[in-house]
Short mmCIF file of C-alpha atoms and ligand atoms in Angstrom, two decimals:
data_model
loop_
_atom_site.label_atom_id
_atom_site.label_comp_id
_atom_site.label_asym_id
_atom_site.label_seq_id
_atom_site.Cartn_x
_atom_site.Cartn_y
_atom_site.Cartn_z
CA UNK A 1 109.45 127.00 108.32
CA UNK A 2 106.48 128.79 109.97
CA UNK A 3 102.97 127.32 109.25
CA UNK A 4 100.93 129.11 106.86
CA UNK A 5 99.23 127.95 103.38
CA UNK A 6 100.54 124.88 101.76
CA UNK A 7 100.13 123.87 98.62
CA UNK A 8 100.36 120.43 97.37
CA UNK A 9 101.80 117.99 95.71
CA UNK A 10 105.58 118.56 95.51
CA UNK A 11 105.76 117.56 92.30
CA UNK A 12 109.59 118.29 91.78
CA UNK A 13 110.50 116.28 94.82
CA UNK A 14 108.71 113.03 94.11
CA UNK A 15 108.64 110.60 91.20
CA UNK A 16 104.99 109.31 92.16
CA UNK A 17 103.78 112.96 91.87
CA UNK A 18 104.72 112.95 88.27
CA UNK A 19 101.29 110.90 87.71
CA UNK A 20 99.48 113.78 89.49
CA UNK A 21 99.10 116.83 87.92
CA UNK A 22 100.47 119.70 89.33
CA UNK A 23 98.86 122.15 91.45
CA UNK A 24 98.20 124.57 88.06
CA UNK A 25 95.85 121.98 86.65
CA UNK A 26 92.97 124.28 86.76
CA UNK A 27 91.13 120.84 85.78
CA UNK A 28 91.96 119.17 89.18
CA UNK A 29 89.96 120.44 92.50
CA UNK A 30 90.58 120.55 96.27
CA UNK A 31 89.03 117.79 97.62
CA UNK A 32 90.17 119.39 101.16
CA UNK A 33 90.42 122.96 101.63
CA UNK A 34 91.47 124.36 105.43
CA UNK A 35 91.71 127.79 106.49
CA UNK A 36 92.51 129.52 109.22
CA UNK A 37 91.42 126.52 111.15
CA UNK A 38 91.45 126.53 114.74
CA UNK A 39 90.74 123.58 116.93
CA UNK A 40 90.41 124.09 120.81
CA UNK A 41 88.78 121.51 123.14
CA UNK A 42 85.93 121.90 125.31
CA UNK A 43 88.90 122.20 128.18
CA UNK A 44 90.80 125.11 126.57
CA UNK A 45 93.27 123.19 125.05
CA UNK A 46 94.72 124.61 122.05
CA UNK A 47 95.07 121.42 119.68
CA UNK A 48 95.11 122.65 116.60
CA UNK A 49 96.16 126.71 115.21
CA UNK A 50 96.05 128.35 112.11
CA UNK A 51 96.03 125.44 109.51
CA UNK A 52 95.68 126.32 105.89
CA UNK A 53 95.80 123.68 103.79
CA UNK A 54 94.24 122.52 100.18
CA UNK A 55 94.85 118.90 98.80
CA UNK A 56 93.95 118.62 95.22
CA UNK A 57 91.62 115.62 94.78
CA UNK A 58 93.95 112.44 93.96
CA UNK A 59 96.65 113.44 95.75
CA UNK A 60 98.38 111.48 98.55
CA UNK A 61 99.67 113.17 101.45
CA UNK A 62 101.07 112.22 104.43
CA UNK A 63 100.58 113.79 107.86
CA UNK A 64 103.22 113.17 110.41
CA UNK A 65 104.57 114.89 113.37
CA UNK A 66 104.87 113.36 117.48
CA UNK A 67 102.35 111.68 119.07
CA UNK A 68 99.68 114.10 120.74
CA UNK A 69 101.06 116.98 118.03
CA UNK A 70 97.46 117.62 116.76
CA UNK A 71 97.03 114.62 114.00
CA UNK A 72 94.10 112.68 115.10
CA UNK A 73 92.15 115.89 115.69
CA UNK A 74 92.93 117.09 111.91
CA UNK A 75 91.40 113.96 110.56
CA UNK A 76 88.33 114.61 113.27
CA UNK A 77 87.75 117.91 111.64
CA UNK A 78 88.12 116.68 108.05
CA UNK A 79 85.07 113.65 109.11
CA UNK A 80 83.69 116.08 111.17
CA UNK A 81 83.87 113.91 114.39
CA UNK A 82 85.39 117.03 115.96
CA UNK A 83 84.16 120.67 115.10
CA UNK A 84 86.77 123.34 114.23
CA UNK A 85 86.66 126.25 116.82
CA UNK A 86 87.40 128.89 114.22
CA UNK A 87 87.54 128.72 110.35
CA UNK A 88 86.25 127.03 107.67
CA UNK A 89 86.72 123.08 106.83
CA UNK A 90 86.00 122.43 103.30
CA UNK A 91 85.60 118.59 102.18
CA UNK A 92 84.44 117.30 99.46
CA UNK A 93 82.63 120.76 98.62
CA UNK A 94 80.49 121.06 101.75
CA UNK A 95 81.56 122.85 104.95
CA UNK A 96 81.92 120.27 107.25
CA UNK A 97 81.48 122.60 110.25
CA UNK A 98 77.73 123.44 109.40
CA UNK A 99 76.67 119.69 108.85
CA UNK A 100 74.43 118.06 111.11
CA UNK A 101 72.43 114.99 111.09
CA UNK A 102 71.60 113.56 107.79
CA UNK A 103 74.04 115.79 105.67
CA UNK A 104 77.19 114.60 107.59
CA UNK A 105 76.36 110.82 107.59
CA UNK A 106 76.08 111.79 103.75
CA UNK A 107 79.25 113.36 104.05
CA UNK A 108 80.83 110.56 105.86
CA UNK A 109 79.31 108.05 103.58
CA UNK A 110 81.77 109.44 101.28
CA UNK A 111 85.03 108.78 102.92
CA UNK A 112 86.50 105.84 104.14
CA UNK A 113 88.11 106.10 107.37
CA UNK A 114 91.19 103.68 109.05
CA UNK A 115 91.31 103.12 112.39
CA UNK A 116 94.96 101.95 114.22
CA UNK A 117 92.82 99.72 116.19
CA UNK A 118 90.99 98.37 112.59
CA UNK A 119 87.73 98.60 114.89
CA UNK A 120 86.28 95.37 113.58
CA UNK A 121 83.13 93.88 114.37
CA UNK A 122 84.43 90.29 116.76
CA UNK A 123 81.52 88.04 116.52
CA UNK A 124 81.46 89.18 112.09
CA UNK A 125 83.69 87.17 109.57
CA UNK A 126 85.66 89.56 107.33
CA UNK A 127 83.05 89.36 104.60
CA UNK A 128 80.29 90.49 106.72
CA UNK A 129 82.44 93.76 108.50
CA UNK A 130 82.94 94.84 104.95
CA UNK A 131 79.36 94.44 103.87
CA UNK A 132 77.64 95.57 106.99
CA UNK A 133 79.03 99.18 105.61
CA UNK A 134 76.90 98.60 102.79
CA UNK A 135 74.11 97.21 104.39
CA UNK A 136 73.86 99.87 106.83
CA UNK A 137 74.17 102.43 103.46
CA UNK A 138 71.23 101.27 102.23
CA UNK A 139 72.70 98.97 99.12
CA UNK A 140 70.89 95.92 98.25
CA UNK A 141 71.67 92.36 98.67
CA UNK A 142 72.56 92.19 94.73
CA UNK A 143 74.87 95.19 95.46
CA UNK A 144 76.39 94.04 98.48
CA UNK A 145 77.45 90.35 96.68
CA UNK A 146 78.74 92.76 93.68
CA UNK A 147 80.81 95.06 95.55
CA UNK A 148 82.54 92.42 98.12
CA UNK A 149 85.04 90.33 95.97
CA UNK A 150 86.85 93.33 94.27
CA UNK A 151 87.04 95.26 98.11
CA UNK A 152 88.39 91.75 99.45
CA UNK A 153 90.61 91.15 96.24
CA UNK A 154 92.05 94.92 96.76
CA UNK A 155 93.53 94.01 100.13
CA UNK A 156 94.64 90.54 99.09
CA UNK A 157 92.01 88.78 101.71
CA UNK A 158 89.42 86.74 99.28
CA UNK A 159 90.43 83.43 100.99
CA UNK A 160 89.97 85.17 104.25
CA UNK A 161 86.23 86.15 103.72
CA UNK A 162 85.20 83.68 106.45
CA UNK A 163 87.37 84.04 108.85
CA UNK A 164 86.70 86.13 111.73
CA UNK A 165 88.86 89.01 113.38
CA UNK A 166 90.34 87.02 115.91
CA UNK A 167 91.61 84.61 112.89
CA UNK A 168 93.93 87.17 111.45
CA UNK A 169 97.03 88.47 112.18
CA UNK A 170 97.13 92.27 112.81
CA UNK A 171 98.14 92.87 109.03
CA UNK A 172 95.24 91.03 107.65
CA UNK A 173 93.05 93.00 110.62
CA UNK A 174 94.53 96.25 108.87
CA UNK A 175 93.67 94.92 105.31
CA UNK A 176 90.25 93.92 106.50
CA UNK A 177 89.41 97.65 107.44
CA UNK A 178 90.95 99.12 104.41
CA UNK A 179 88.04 96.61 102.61
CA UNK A 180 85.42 98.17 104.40
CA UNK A 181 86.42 101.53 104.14
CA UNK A 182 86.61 100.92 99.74
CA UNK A 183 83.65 99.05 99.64
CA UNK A 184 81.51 102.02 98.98
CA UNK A 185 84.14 103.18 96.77
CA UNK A 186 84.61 106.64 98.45
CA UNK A 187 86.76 109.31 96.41
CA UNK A 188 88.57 109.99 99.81
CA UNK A 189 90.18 108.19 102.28
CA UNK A 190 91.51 108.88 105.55
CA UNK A 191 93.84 106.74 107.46
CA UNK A 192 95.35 107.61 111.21
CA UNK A 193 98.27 105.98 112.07
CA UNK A 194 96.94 102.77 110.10
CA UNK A 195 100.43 100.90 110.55
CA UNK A 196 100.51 102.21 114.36
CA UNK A 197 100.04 98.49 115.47
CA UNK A 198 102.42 96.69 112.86
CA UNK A 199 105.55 95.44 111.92
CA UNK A 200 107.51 96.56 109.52
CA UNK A 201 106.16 94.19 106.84
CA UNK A 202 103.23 94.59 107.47
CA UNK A 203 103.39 98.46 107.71
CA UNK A 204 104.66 98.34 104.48
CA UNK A 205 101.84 96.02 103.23
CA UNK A 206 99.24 98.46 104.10
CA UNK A 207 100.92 101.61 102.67
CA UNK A 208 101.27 99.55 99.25
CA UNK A 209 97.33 99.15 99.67
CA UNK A 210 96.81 102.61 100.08
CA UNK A 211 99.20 103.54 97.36
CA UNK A 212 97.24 101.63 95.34
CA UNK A 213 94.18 103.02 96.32
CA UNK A 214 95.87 106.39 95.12
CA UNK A 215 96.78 105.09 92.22
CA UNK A 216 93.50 104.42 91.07
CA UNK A 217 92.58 108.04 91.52
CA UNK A 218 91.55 108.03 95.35
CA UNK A 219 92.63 110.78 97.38
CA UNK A 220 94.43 109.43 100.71
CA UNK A 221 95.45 111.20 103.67
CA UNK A 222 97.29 108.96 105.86
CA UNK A 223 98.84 110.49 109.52
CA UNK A 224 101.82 108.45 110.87
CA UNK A 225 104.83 109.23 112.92
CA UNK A 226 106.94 106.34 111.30
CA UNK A 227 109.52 108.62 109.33
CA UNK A 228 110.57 105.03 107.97
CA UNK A 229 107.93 104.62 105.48
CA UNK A 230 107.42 107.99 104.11
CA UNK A 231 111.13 108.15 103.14
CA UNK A 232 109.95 104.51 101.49
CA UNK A 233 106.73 106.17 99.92
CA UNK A 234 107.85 109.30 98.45
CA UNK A 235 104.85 110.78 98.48
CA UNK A 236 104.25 114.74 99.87
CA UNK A 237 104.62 115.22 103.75
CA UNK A 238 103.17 117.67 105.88
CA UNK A 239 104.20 118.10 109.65
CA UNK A 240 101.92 118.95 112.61
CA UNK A 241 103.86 120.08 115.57
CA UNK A 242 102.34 121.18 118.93
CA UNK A 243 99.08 122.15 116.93
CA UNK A 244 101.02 123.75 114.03
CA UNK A 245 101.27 122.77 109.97
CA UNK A 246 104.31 123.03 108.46
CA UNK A 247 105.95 121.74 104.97
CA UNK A 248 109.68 120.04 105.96
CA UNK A 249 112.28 121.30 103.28
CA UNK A 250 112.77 118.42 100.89
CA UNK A 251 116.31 117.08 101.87
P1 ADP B 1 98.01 112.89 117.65
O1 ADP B 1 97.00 112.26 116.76
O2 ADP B 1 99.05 113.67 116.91
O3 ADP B 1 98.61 111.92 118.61
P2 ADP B 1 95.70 114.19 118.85
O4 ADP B 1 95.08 114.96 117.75
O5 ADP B 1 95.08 112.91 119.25
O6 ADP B 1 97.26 114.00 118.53
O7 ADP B 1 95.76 115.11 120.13
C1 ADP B 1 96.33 116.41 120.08
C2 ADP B 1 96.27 117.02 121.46
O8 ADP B 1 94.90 117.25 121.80
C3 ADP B 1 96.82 116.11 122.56
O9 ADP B 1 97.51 116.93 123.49
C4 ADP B 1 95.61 115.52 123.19
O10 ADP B 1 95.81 115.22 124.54
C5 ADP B 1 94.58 116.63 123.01
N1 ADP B 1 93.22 116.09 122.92
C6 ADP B 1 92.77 115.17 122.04
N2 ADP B 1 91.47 114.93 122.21
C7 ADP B 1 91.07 115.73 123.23
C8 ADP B 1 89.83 115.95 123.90
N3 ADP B 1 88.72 115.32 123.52
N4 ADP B 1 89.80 116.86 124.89
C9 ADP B 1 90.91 117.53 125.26
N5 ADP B 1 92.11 117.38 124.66
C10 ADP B 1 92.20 116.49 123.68
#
């Protein structure tokens, strides 16, 4: 299928999606909104071409595709790490493209972001990674002591709250950085290849996180190239290949 506009979700090809509303819900808004994106890097390397792409706001979508296809880079755009070359990146209502300084750290206050490498603080126990978000936001230390046990009780870790990274096993690593990126209770999340670093189990543990995340009305956008659990997840799948978006044919 050539890339061009895609529409999510697929509601007729997934029994999750019947809890979303479909794409006609005029009540329901895009939450991400691509088009005509372009992505080249500073060294002429084409990494990304002509992506158009909305995702409704509580939708779940996966993003897979090879490694080095163009996934990473998509996130970048979407937290504005990376700048797109041409087009417009919509998030969250603001053009991420035209956002400097104070207005994307507001913009990136609002989405929680998962790292394959968790990118944990060593010499912090779990409790304090996940509240250093906070305290770094701003939030007081009322706030902070508020908004800890539910992030920790999300991802199953409350009896880990003192342990430090080096403690935990890569799963509860994982779990830890999902904490921190809820904490602030963001209405998006991004995760790239979050399972990259797992085993099975615990791959699985971590998309059961997320799903639940979802199911709580968070929009997640998850990249992976583990064809194993989306088949498990049945949620919508989009496919990046050599820079390009496609929509696989359900099977
Ligand atoms: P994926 O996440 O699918 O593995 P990436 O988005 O990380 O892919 O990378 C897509 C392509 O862009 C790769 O060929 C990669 O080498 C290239 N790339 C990524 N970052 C840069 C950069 N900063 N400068 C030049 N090329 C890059």
């Amino acid at each position: 299928m050539p890339q061009g506009s895609t529409r999510l979700p697929l509601k007729e090809t997934s029994q999750e999606a019947n809890s979303v509303s479909p794409l006609s819900d005029e009540t329901r808004k895009a939450i991400v909104s691509l088009r005509q994106v372009h992505k080249a890097y500073k060294n002429g390397f084409n990494a990304l071409t002509d992506i158009n792409l909305e995702i409704q706001s509580g939708d779940f979508l996966f993003v897979t595709g090879p490694s080095g296809s163009g996934k990473s880079t998509f996130l970048k755009l979407l937290y504005g790490e990376e700048r797109a070359t041409a087009g417009d990146v919509m998030v969250n209502g603001l053009n991420v493209g035209g956002l400097k300084g104070d207005r994307l750290a507001a913009l990136r206050r609002r989405i929680g972001i998962v790292f394959q490498d968790y990118k944990l603080i060593p010499r912090r126990t779990v409790a304090e990674n996940v509240a250093f978000v906070l305290w770094a936001q701003g939030y007081g230390r009322q706030e902070i002591q508020r908004r800890l046990p539910p992030a920790l009780k999300m991802v199953g870790l409350q009896h880990k709250a003192d342990s430090f990274p080096d403690e935990l096993s890569g799963g509860e690593q994982q779990r830890a950085s999902i904490a921190r990126a809820i904490v602030s209770t963001p209405p998006l999340v991004l995760a790239d290849e979050p399972t990259g670093n797992l085993d099975a189990d615990n791959s699985w543990q971590v998309i059961k996180i997320l799903k639940k995340l979802h199911a709580i009305g968070i929009t997640v956008i998850v990249t992976t190239h583990d064809e194993s659990l989306i088949r498990l997840s049945n949620h919508p799948v989009v496919q990046i290949r050599n820079g390009h978006l496609y929509r696989p044919q359900p099977k």
